[in-house]
Amino acid sequence: MIRYTIRRLLAVLPTLLGVTIIVFLFVHLIPGDPATAMLRENAPVEVADRIREQLGLNKPWFINLGEVNCPQQDPNVKSTTGGVFMTYHNCDKFGWFAALRYWQPRLDRPFDSQYLLYASKLLRGDLGQSLVTKNPIMDDLKLKFPATLELSVMAMLVAVGIGIPAGIISAVKQNTPIDTASMFISLAGVSMPIYWLGMMAMMVFAVWLHWVPAGTRLGNDIEIHRITNLYILDSLLTGNVKALGDSLKHIILPALVLGTVPMSILARMTRAAMLETLNQDYIRTAKAKGLAQRVVILRHALSNALLPTVTVIGLQVGGLMGGAVLTETIFSWPGIGRWVFESIQFRDYPVIQNVILVIALLYVLINLIVDLSYAVIDPRIRYT
Amino acid sequence: MANIRAVRPDKVLQRKRISPWNDALYRLIRSTNAQVGLGIVIFLVLTAVVALVFWPYNPRIDSDLVNRLKPPSWASPRLDEKPGPGYAFFGTDDQGRDVFRRVVHGAPISLQVGLVSVSFALAFGSVLGLIAGFAGGRTDNLLMRLMDILLAFPSILLAIGIVAARGPGLNNTILAISVVNIPVYARIARSTTLSIKEQDYITAATCLGASDRRLIFRHVLPNSLSPIIVQGTLSIATAILEAAGLGFLGLGAQPPTPEWGAMLADGYKYLTIGAWWVLLFPGAAIMLTVLGFNLLGDGLRDALDPRMRGVGRM
């Protein structure tokens, strides 16, 4: 088990490295570069150069192998950009061969590159700052992440609480109208855009029926003592019944909407796994020895059928984080998903980049935990 | 007695030969799921063709601000002015445009996004997977590590990152969705290649001196096709869903293109005043499309599953 764990941990390292490289490359996929993207079209070149220097974009991306000094064409225009391995001076009008002709190798500081700077900052927990609010991204993340966490946990509760029982019932009552109905609902669940479901639900339950408030986490008039920023937990800890009721009322609709996809997938998975186990010999034996139907289904079939379901729950967390961007946008939920949406509007590249990074890291971590816990539950996995 | 003697013995024992593909087709058209799915897909393709050929639409000159946000009705607000059905029975949107017309013209866009992005992903991914599975060793390890890295991102977020960086638009949406889907095909193609490589007929072909190219194109590729086809159909569904999501976030097709996701983003602004029709119809169109491809994919999976061959017919 220890050997399996260590091997699995080591296997994650290249993935983590790759994830940071891809997220780093997002910024370099921008046509031109972030500096020109941020400015208006005919901004002076010097301004773009100054921004490049501020953001460190004048350094090479990965390894510093020196500089390429092209002959200056226009005495008024100077430019400096970072290439993959070298820094380019005034090379706008030269093709790729400029690197061959004008390269001045300098190998004394190979690690002075954008990626290594970014990676070393990441290791220190520094995610840079937002271009719009100038706040450190880490500080905003600490404020907004609990909102997303709370929503995701509630959505997962919805998904597990409805999806798994629905799957069991479908399998036990295979090919009855109940089965058909629940399988149709789950197929519809994976087929509809969740933000559309969210908007329709909001229209019906908030705008027409006024059962629940439309959007946000808490009513304006409710006081809450913030400890963890998970409002439900906070109100429970401080015994604030009013805040608890209000935050539950706010969360129910977004949680149902966000939970729809994992719920549908869980229902289908559970049904398939249950059908497979129900056909096993030991189930027939259990029935033959006169056990009650309940006991056979819950103890003998379900506990075996749940193994694949555990993996699926883990995998769904990633989808949940993706769905959070859309769901939070609809419900004005102040979490990291809505933050990504707002940053897209303002072209706040560092925020988009780093929030995606954080989510991907979380996803990798959760998958690792699922893998390890799977090995604990099912000894066959530890194939060492 | 005379009848029996008239039949030649070899004919009696011979079962009608059916090729695997014909058998799959037979089972496909017998499954209810696939029938419904195929029906929906054919309906959508017809809608798209009719929209493109017989009912041209220019979204740039379509606004009619007098008739903004009119609820669905049979009485047209502009019966005589516009060609096509004069009834705004899906209502009009915030610029007085006929929602029905825009929903119909969203079909070719969504189908195009789904088909093109999945074709790209399928082509690149399967080739990568074939190479990885066939070459094995270091190549395999490197390629699959790269695919693992792409899979480490929740798909819609990776797509958001790519489109946000490349700039919004339909082409970048297609590019992003293709990239996101590549690892899926690479994995499938690799795993089928690995299992096929161990088969006796591959050993036989190798012994007969078949080249690698012949092995790949004559034996491995045709035999690994069916899981890829199933996945292809299912990923058209998710691709359409993701493209609409990007459109909703303002990253996909730009207004005034009648893309369903972008239409939902427009309609979202009028949610609080109860303009349900600008939301209901584009969303229902997305759902119908995705449902169609999902059902067809499920049906194909059952039909192409060799364990089910010949079930239900003799």
PDB file of C-alpha atoms in Angstrom, chain A residues 101-324:
ATOM      1  CA  ARG A 101      21.739  35.699 -37.528  1.00  0.00           C
ATOM      2  CA  TYR A 102      21.693  38.059 -34.593  1.00  0.00           C
ATOM      3  CA  TRP A 103      21.786  35.704 -31.622  1.00  0.00           C
ATOM      4  CA  GLN A 104      24.224  36.691 -28.900  1.00  0.00           C
ATOM      5  CA  PRO A 105      24.479  33.685 -26.600  1.00  0.00           C
ATOM      6  CA  ARG A 106      24.623  34.357 -22.877  1.00  0.00           C
ATOM      7  CA  LEU A 107      24.496  31.250 -20.796  1.00  0.00           C
ATOM      8  CA  ASP A 108      25.398  32.748 -17.407  1.00  0.00           C
ATOM      9  CA  ARG A 109      21.799  33.074 -16.165  1.00  0.00           C
ATOM     10  CA  PRO A 110      19.760  30.359 -17.875  1.00  0.00           C
ATOM     11  CA  PHE A 111      17.053  30.424 -15.196  1.00  0.00           C
ATOM     12  CA  ASP A 112      16.063  34.043 -15.662  1.00  0.00           C
ATOM     13  CA  SER A 113      12.899  33.177 -17.589  1.00  0.00           C
ATOM     14  CA  GLN A 114       9.199  33.921 -17.333  1.00  0.00           C
ATOM     15  CA  TYR A 115       8.098  30.386 -16.610  1.00  0.00           C
ATOM     16  CA  LEU A 116      10.645  29.750 -13.885  1.00  0.00           C
ATOM     17  CA  LEU A 117       9.771  33.071 -12.275  1.00  0.00           C
ATOM     18  CA  TYR A 118       6.078  32.158 -12.432  1.00  0.00           C
ATOM     19  CA  ALA A 119       6.735  28.683 -11.028  1.00  0.00           C
ATOM     20  CA  SER A 120       8.876  29.978  -8.170  1.00  0.00           C
ATOM     21  CA  LYS A 121       6.153  32.486  -7.281  1.00  0.00           C
ATOM     22  CA  LEU A 122       3.563  29.702  -7.370  1.00  0.00           C
ATOM     23  CA  LEU A 123       5.635  27.629  -4.986  1.00  0.00           C
ATOM     24  CA  ARG A 124       5.584  30.559  -2.577  1.00  0.00           C
ATOM     25  CA  GLY A 125       1.786  30.805  -2.937  1.00  0.00           C
ATOM     26  CA  ASP A 126       1.958  34.044  -4.919  1.00  0.00           C
ATOM     27  CA  LEU A 127      -0.597  34.053  -7.732  1.00  0.00           C
ATOM     28  CA  GLY A 128       0.174  37.571  -8.910  1.00  0.00           C
ATOM     29  CA  GLN A 129      -2.371  40.362  -8.944  1.00  0.00           C
ATOM     30  CA  SER A 130      -5.502  41.246 -10.816  1.00  0.00           C
ATOM     31  CA  LEU A 131      -5.048  43.757 -13.626  1.00  0.00           C
ATOM     32  CA  VAL A 132      -8.390  45.375 -12.851  1.00  0.00           C
ATOM     33  CA  THR A 133      -8.618  45.609  -9.079  1.00  0.00           C
ATOM     34  CA  LYS A 134      -4.863  45.342  -8.415  1.00  0.00           C
ATOM     35  CA  ASN A 135      -5.708  43.035  -5.507  1.00  0.00           C
ATOM     36  CA  PRO A 136      -3.460  40.025  -4.921  1.00  0.00           C
ATOM     37  CA  ILE A 137      -5.290  37.099  -6.530  1.00  0.00           C
ATOM     38  CA  MET A 138      -4.593  34.915  -3.502  1.00  0.00           C
ATOM     39  CA  ASP A 139      -6.542  37.293  -1.217  1.00  0.00           C
ATOM     40  CA  ASP A 140      -9.577  37.368  -3.514  1.00  0.00           C
ATOM     41  CA  LEU A 141      -9.370  33.621  -3.874  1.00  0.00           C
ATOM     42  CA  LYS A 142      -9.579  33.146  -0.119  1.00  0.00           C
ATOM     43  CA  LEU A 143     -12.764  35.243  -0.080  1.00  0.00           C
ATOM     44  CA  LYS A 144     -14.431  33.655  -3.082  1.00  0.00           C
ATOM     45  CA  PHE A 145     -13.399  30.047  -2.816  1.00  0.00           C
ATOM     46  CA  PRO A 146     -15.581  29.231   0.234  1.00  0.00           C
ATOM     47  CA  ALA A 147     -18.668  30.299  -1.723  1.00  0.00           C
ATOM     48  CA  THR A 148     -17.836  27.844  -4.501  1.00  0.00           C
ATOM     49  CA  LEU A 149     -16.911  25.137  -2.018  1.00  0.00           C
ATOM     50  CA  GLU A 150     -20.231  25.525  -0.209  1.00  0.00           C
ATOM     51  CA  LEU A 151     -22.180  25.417  -3.462  1.00  0.00           C
ATOM     52  CA  SER A 152     -20.247  22.392  -4.763  1.00  0.00           C
ATOM     53  CA  VAL A 153     -20.699  20.430  -1.546  1.00  0.00           C
ATOM     54  CA  MET A 154     -24.434  21.107  -1.553  1.00  0.00           C
ATOM     55  CA  ALA A 155     -24.652  20.180  -5.245  1.00  0.00           C
ATOM     56  CA  MET A 156     -22.800  16.947  -4.575  1.00  0.00           C
ATOM     57  CA  LEU A 157     -25.176  16.182  -1.688  1.00  0.00           C
ATOM     58  CA  VAL A 158     -28.095  16.699  -4.060  1.00  0.00           C
ATOM     59  CA  ALA A 159     -26.441  14.503  -6.682  1.00  0.00           C
ATOM     60  CA  VAL A 160     -25.597  11.651  -4.316  1.00  0.00           C
ATOM     61  CA  GLY A 161     -28.825  11.949  -2.330  1.00  0.00           C
ATOM     62  CA  ILE A 162     -31.074  11.720  -5.367  1.00  0.00           C
ATOM     63  CA  GLY A 163     -28.904  10.047  -8.016  1.00  0.00           C
ATOM     64  CA  ILE A 164     -27.873   6.912  -6.140  1.00  0.00           C
ATOM     65  CA  PRO A 165     -31.343   6.014  -4.776  1.00  0.00           C
ATOM     66  CA  ALA A 166     -32.820   6.671  -8.221  1.00  0.00           C
ATOM     67  CA  GLY A 167     -30.261   4.341  -9.764  1.00  0.00           C
ATOM     68  CA  ILE A 168     -30.987   1.603  -7.224  1.00  0.00           C
ATOM     69  CA  ILE A 169     -34.736   1.842  -7.702  1.00  0.00           C
ATOM     70  CA  SER A 170     -34.324   1.809 -11.485  1.00  0.00           C
ATOM     71  CA  ALA A 171     -32.188  -1.318 -11.342  1.00  0.00           C
ATOM     72  CA  VAL A 172     -34.484  -3.169  -8.961  1.00  0.00           C
ATOM     73  CA  LYS A 173     -37.567  -2.246 -10.934  1.00  0.00           C
ATOM     74  CA  GLN A 174     -35.896  -2.697 -14.313  1.00  0.00           C
ATOM     75  CA  ASN A 175     -38.068  -2.034 -17.372  1.00  0.00           C
ATOM     76  CA  THR A 176     -40.981  -0.680 -15.365  1.00  0.00           C
ATOM     77  CA  PRO A 177     -42.390   2.817 -15.956  1.00  0.00           C
ATOM     78  CA  ILE A 178     -40.408   4.049 -12.903  1.00  0.00           C
ATOM     79  CA  ASP A 179     -37.184   2.860 -14.520  1.00  0.00           C
ATOM     80  CA  THR A 180     -38.036   4.381 -17.894  1.00  0.00           C
ATOM     81  CA  ALA A 181     -39.023   7.679 -16.315  1.00  0.00           C
ATOM     82  CA  SER A 182     -35.933   8.016 -14.168  1.00  0.00           C
ATOM     83  CA  MET A 183     -33.645   7.042 -17.035  1.00  0.00           C
ATOM     84  CA  PHE A 184     -35.339   9.554 -19.306  1.00  0.00           C
ATOM     85  CA  ILE A 185     -34.959  12.279 -16.693  1.00  0.00           C
ATOM     86  CA  SER A 186     -31.302  11.451 -16.248  1.00  0.00           C
ATOM     87  CA  LEU A 187     -30.712  11.486 -20.000  1.00  0.00           C
ATOM     88  CA  ALA A 188     -32.424  14.863 -20.202  1.00  0.00           C
ATOM     89  CA  GLY A 189     -30.277  15.983 -17.269  1.00  0.00           C
ATOM     90  CA  VAL A 190     -27.030  15.373 -19.122  1.00  0.00           C
ATOM     91  CA  SER A 191     -28.450  16.812 -22.331  1.00  0.00           C
ATOM     92  CA  MET A 192     -29.584  20.220 -21.190  1.00  0.00           C
ATOM     93  CA  PRO A 193     -27.412  23.259 -20.712  1.00  0.00           C
ATOM     94  CA  ILE A 194     -27.385  23.733 -16.953  1.00  0.00           C
ATOM     95  CA  TYR A 195     -27.351  27.504 -17.215  1.00  0.00           C
ATOM     96  CA  TRP A 196     -30.582  27.234 -19.192  1.00  0.00           C
ATOM     97  CA  LEU A 197     -32.090  24.996 -16.529  1.00  0.00           C
ATOM     98  CA  GLY A 198     -30.917  27.556 -13.975  1.00  0.00           C
ATOM     99  CA  MET A 199     -32.541  30.433 -15.785  1.00  0.00           C
ATOM    100  CA  MET A 200     -35.816  28.580 -16.262  1.00  0.00           C
ATOM    101  CA  ALA A 201     -35.831  27.514 -12.598  1.00  0.00           C
ATOM    102  CA  MET A 202     -35.129  31.065 -11.530  1.00  0.00           C
ATOM    103  CA  MET A 203     -37.898  32.331 -13.770  1.00  0.00           C
ATOM    104  CA  VAL A 204     -40.427  29.938 -12.276  1.00  0.00           C
ATOM    105  CA  PHE A 205     -39.438  29.797  -8.605  1.00  0.00           C
ATOM    106  CA  ALA A 206     -37.996  33.265  -8.064  1.00  0.00           C
ATOM    107  CA  VAL A 207     -39.670  35.579 -10.555  1.00  0.00           C
ATOM    108  CA  TRP A 208     -43.151  34.023 -10.794  1.00  0.00           C
ATOM    109  CA  LEU A 209     -43.698  32.132  -7.557  1.00  0.00           C
ATOM    110  CA  HIS A 210     -41.391  34.155  -5.280  1.00  0.00           C
ATOM    111  CA  TRP A 211     -40.538  31.001  -3.324  1.00  0.00           C
ATOM    112  CA  VAL A 212     -36.818  31.650  -3.291  1.00  0.00           C
ATOM    113  CA  PRO A 213     -34.722  34.767  -3.830  1.00  0.00           C
ATOM    114  CA  ALA A 214     -33.121  35.247  -7.245  1.00  0.00           C
ATOM    115  CA  GLY A 215     -29.379  35.017  -6.921  1.00  0.00           C
ATOM    116  CA  THR A 216     -26.675  36.026  -4.406  1.00  0.00           C
ATOM    117  CA  ARG A 217     -25.746  34.158  -1.237  1.00  0.00           C
ATOM    118  CA  LEU A 218     -27.545  36.063   1.482  1.00  0.00           C
ATOM    119  CA  GLY A 219     -30.229  38.726   1.836  1.00  0.00           C
ATOM    120  CA  ASN A 220     -28.934  42.273   2.333  1.00  0.00           C
ATOM    121  CA  ASP A 221     -30.637  42.659   5.710  1.00  0.00           C
ATOM    122  CA  ILE A 222     -29.158  39.527   7.262  1.00  0.00           C
ATOM    123  CA  GLU A 223     -26.199  39.868   9.622  1.00  0.00           C
ATOM    124  CA  ILE A 224     -23.744  37.045   9.796  1.00  0.00           C
ATOM    125  CA  HIS A 225     -20.564  36.574  11.780  1.00  0.00           C
ATOM    126  CA  ARG A 226     -18.027  35.311   9.256  1.00  0.00           C
ATOM    127  CA  ILE A 227     -15.654  32.651  10.509  1.00  0.00           C
ATOM    128  CA  THR A 228     -15.036  30.316   7.603  1.00  0.00           C
ATOM    129  CA  ASN A 229     -17.025  32.225   4.951  1.00  0.00           C
ATOM    130  CA  LEU A 230     -19.084  29.074   4.473  1.00  0.00           C
ATOM    131  CA  TYR A 231     -22.347  30.749   5.432  1.00  0.00           C
ATOM    132  CA  ILE A 232     -24.232  27.602   6.356  1.00  0.00           C
ATOM    133  CA  LEU A 233     -21.419  26.416   8.611  1.00  0.00           C
ATOM    134  CA  ASP A 234     -20.930  29.904  10.062  1.00  0.00           C
ATOM    135  CA  SER A 235     -24.585  30.321  10.932  1.00  0.00           C
ATOM    136  CA  LEU A 236     -24.619  26.850  12.507  1.00  0.00           C
ATOM    137  CA  LEU A 237     -21.519  27.654  14.557  1.00  0.00           C
ATOM    138  CA  THR A 238     -22.932  30.930  15.830  1.00  0.00           C
ATOM    139  CA  GLY A 239     -26.424  29.507  16.266  1.00  0.00           C
ATOM    140  CA  ASN A 240     -27.850  32.127  13.919  1.00  0.00           C
ATOM    141  CA  VAL A 241     -31.133  30.520  12.832  1.00  0.00           C
ATOM    142  CA  LYS A 242     -32.253  33.431  10.695  1.00  0.00           C
ATOM    143  CA  ALA A 243     -29.037  33.467   8.678  1.00  0.00           C
ATOM    144  CA  LEU A 244     -29.139  29.679   8.351  1.00  0.00           C
ATOM    145  CA  GLY A 245     -32.646  29.734   6.926  1.00  0.00           C
ATOM    146  CA  ASP A 246     -31.822  32.554   4.567  1.00  0.00           C
ATOM    147  CA  SER A 247     -28.600  31.043   3.255  1.00  0.00           C
ATOM    148  CA  LEU A 248     -30.330  27.679   2.742  1.00  0.00           C
ATOM    149  CA  LYS A 249     -33.077  29.442   0.817  1.00  0.00           C
ATOM    150  CA  HIS A 250     -30.456  31.102  -1.352  1.00  0.00           C
ATOM    151  CA  ILE A 251     -28.445  27.964  -1.997  1.00  0.00           C
ATOM    152  CA  ILE A 252     -31.204  25.467  -2.762  1.00  0.00           C
ATOM    153  CA  LEU A 253     -31.833  26.470  -6.375  1.00  0.00           C
ATOM    154  CA  PRO A 254     -28.192  26.841  -7.514  1.00  0.00           C
ATOM    155  CA  ALA A 255     -27.285  23.594  -5.751  1.00  0.00           C
ATOM    156  CA  LEU A 256     -30.111  21.705  -7.469  1.00  0.00           C
ATOM    157  CA  VAL A 257     -29.104  23.135 -10.835  1.00  0.00           C
ATOM    158  CA  LEU A 258     -25.387  22.483 -10.409  1.00  0.00           C
ATOM    159  CA  GLY A 259     -26.133  19.003  -9.082  1.00  0.00           C
ATOM    160  CA  THR A 260     -28.244  17.992 -12.087  1.00  0.00           C
ATOM    161  CA  VAL A 261     -25.431  16.679 -14.277  1.00  0.00           C
ATOM    162  CA  PRO A 262     -23.603  14.631 -11.611  1.00  0.00           C
ATOM    163  CA  MET A 263     -26.996  13.413 -10.356  1.00  0.00           C
ATOM    164  CA  SER A 264     -27.934  12.125 -13.805  1.00  0.00           C
ATOM    165  CA  ILE A 265     -24.566  10.491 -14.356  1.00  0.00           C
ATOM    166  CA  LEU A 266     -24.645   8.890 -10.902  1.00  0.00           C
ATOM    167  CA  ALA A 267     -28.142   7.549 -11.491  1.00  0.00           C
ATOM    168  CA  ARG A 268     -27.090   5.927 -14.758  1.00  0.00           C
ATOM    169  CA  MET A 269     -23.856   4.541 -13.316  1.00  0.00           C
ATOM    170  CA  THR A 270     -25.529   3.165 -10.215  1.00  0.00           C
ATOM    171  CA  ARG A 271     -28.226   1.517 -12.298  1.00  0.00           C
ATOM    172  CA  ALA A 272     -25.691  -0.154 -14.584  1.00  0.00           C
ATOM    173  CA  ALA A 273     -23.522  -1.320 -11.679  1.00  0.00           C
ATOM    174  CA  MET A 274     -26.534  -2.587  -9.734  1.00  0.00           C
ATOM    175  CA  LEU A 275     -27.873  -4.525 -12.716  1.00  0.00           C
ATOM    176  CA  GLU A 276     -24.509  -6.203 -13.100  1.00  0.00           C
ATOM    177  CA  THR A 277     -24.249  -7.174  -9.434  1.00  0.00           C
ATOM    178  CA  LEU A 278     -27.867  -8.291  -9.213  1.00  0.00           C
ATOM    179  CA  ASN A 279     -27.066 -10.967 -11.814  1.00  0.00           C
ATOM    180  CA  GLN A 280     -24.193 -12.421  -9.783  1.00  0.00           C
ATOM    181  CA  ASP A 281     -24.371 -15.871  -8.250  1.00  0.00           C
ATOM    182  CA  TYR A 282     -23.951 -14.641  -4.685  1.00  0.00           C
ATOM    183  CA  ILE A 283     -27.103 -12.578  -5.015  1.00  0.00           C
ATOM    184  CA  ARG A 284     -29.013 -15.693  -6.043  1.00  0.00           C
ATOM    185  CA  THR A 285     -27.483 -17.502  -3.083  1.00  0.00           C
ATOM    186  CA  ALA A 286     -28.466 -14.710  -0.730  1.00  0.00           C
ATOM    187  CA  LYS A 287     -32.011 -14.770  -2.064  1.00  0.00           C
ATOM    188  CA  ALA A 288     -32.108 -18.565  -1.912  1.00  0.00           C
ATOM    189  CA  LYS A 289     -31.178 -18.645   1.710  1.00  0.00           C
ATOM    190  CA  GLY A 290     -34.257 -16.581   2.393  1.00  0.00           C
ATOM    191  CA  LEU A 291     -32.865 -13.128   3.121  1.00  0.00           C
ATOM    192  CA  ALA A 292     -35.261 -10.234   2.866  1.00  0.00           C
ATOM    193  CA  GLN A 293     -35.200  -8.317  -0.420  1.00  0.00           C
ATOM    194  CA  ARG A 294     -34.071  -5.197   1.434  1.00  0.00           C
ATOM    195  CA  VAL A 295     -31.073  -6.909   2.936  1.00  0.00           C
ATOM    196  CA  VAL A 296     -30.057  -8.495  -0.353  1.00  0.00           C
ATOM    197  CA  ILE A 297     -30.247  -5.214  -2.225  1.00  0.00           C
ATOM    198  CA  LEU A 298     -28.672  -2.940   0.339  1.00  0.00           C
ATOM    199  CA  ARG A 299     -26.042  -5.222   1.894  1.00  0.00           C
ATOM    200  CA  HIS A 300     -25.083  -7.630  -0.834  1.00  0.00           C
ATOM    201  CA  ALA A 301     -25.701  -5.785  -4.069  1.00  0.00           C
ATOM    202  CA  LEU A 302     -25.269  -2.133  -3.195  1.00  0.00           C
ATOM    203  CA  SER A 303     -22.031  -2.385  -1.250  1.00  0.00           C
ATOM    204  CA  ASN A 304     -20.432  -4.065  -4.265  1.00  0.00           C
ATOM    205  CA  ALA A 305     -22.058  -1.841  -6.848  1.00  0.00           C
ATOM    206  CA  LEU A 306     -20.891   1.304  -5.072  1.00  0.00           C
ATOM    207  CA  LEU A 307     -17.214   0.732  -5.892  1.00  0.00           C
ATOM    208  CA  PRO A 308     -17.333   2.133  -9.443  1.00  0.00           C
ATOM    209  CA  THR A 309     -19.679   4.837  -8.230  1.00  0.00           C
ATOM    210  CA  VAL A 310     -17.033   6.177  -5.844  1.00  0.00           C
ATOM    211  CA  THR A 311     -14.716   6.840  -8.773  1.00  0.00           C
ATOM    212  CA  VAL A 312     -17.469   8.542 -10.685  1.00  0.00           C
ATOM    213  CA  ILE A 313     -18.185  10.854  -7.759  1.00  0.00           C
ATOM    214  CA  GLY A 314     -14.535  11.865  -7.742  1.00  0.00           C
ATOM    215  CA  LEU A 315     -14.499  12.468 -11.480  1.00  0.00           C
ATOM    216  CA  GLN A 316     -17.656  14.544 -11.278  1.00  0.00           C
ATOM    217  CA  VAL A 317     -15.983  17.081  -9.013  1.00  0.00           C
ATOM    218  CA  GLY A 318     -14.055  18.391 -12.007  1.00  0.00           C
ATOM    219  CA  GLY A 319     -17.244  18.767 -14.014  1.00  0.00           C
ATOM    220  CA  LEU A 320     -18.803  20.489 -11.016  1.00  0.00           C
ATOM    221  CA  MET A 321     -16.033  23.092 -11.008  1.00  0.00           C
ATOM    222  CA  GLY A 322     -16.575  23.671 -14.733  1.00  0.00           C
ATOM    223  CA  GLY A 323     -20.331  23.884 -14.240  1.00  0.00           C
ATOM    224  CA  ALA A 324     -19.768  26.343 -11.407  1.00  0.00           C
TER     225      ALA A 324
END
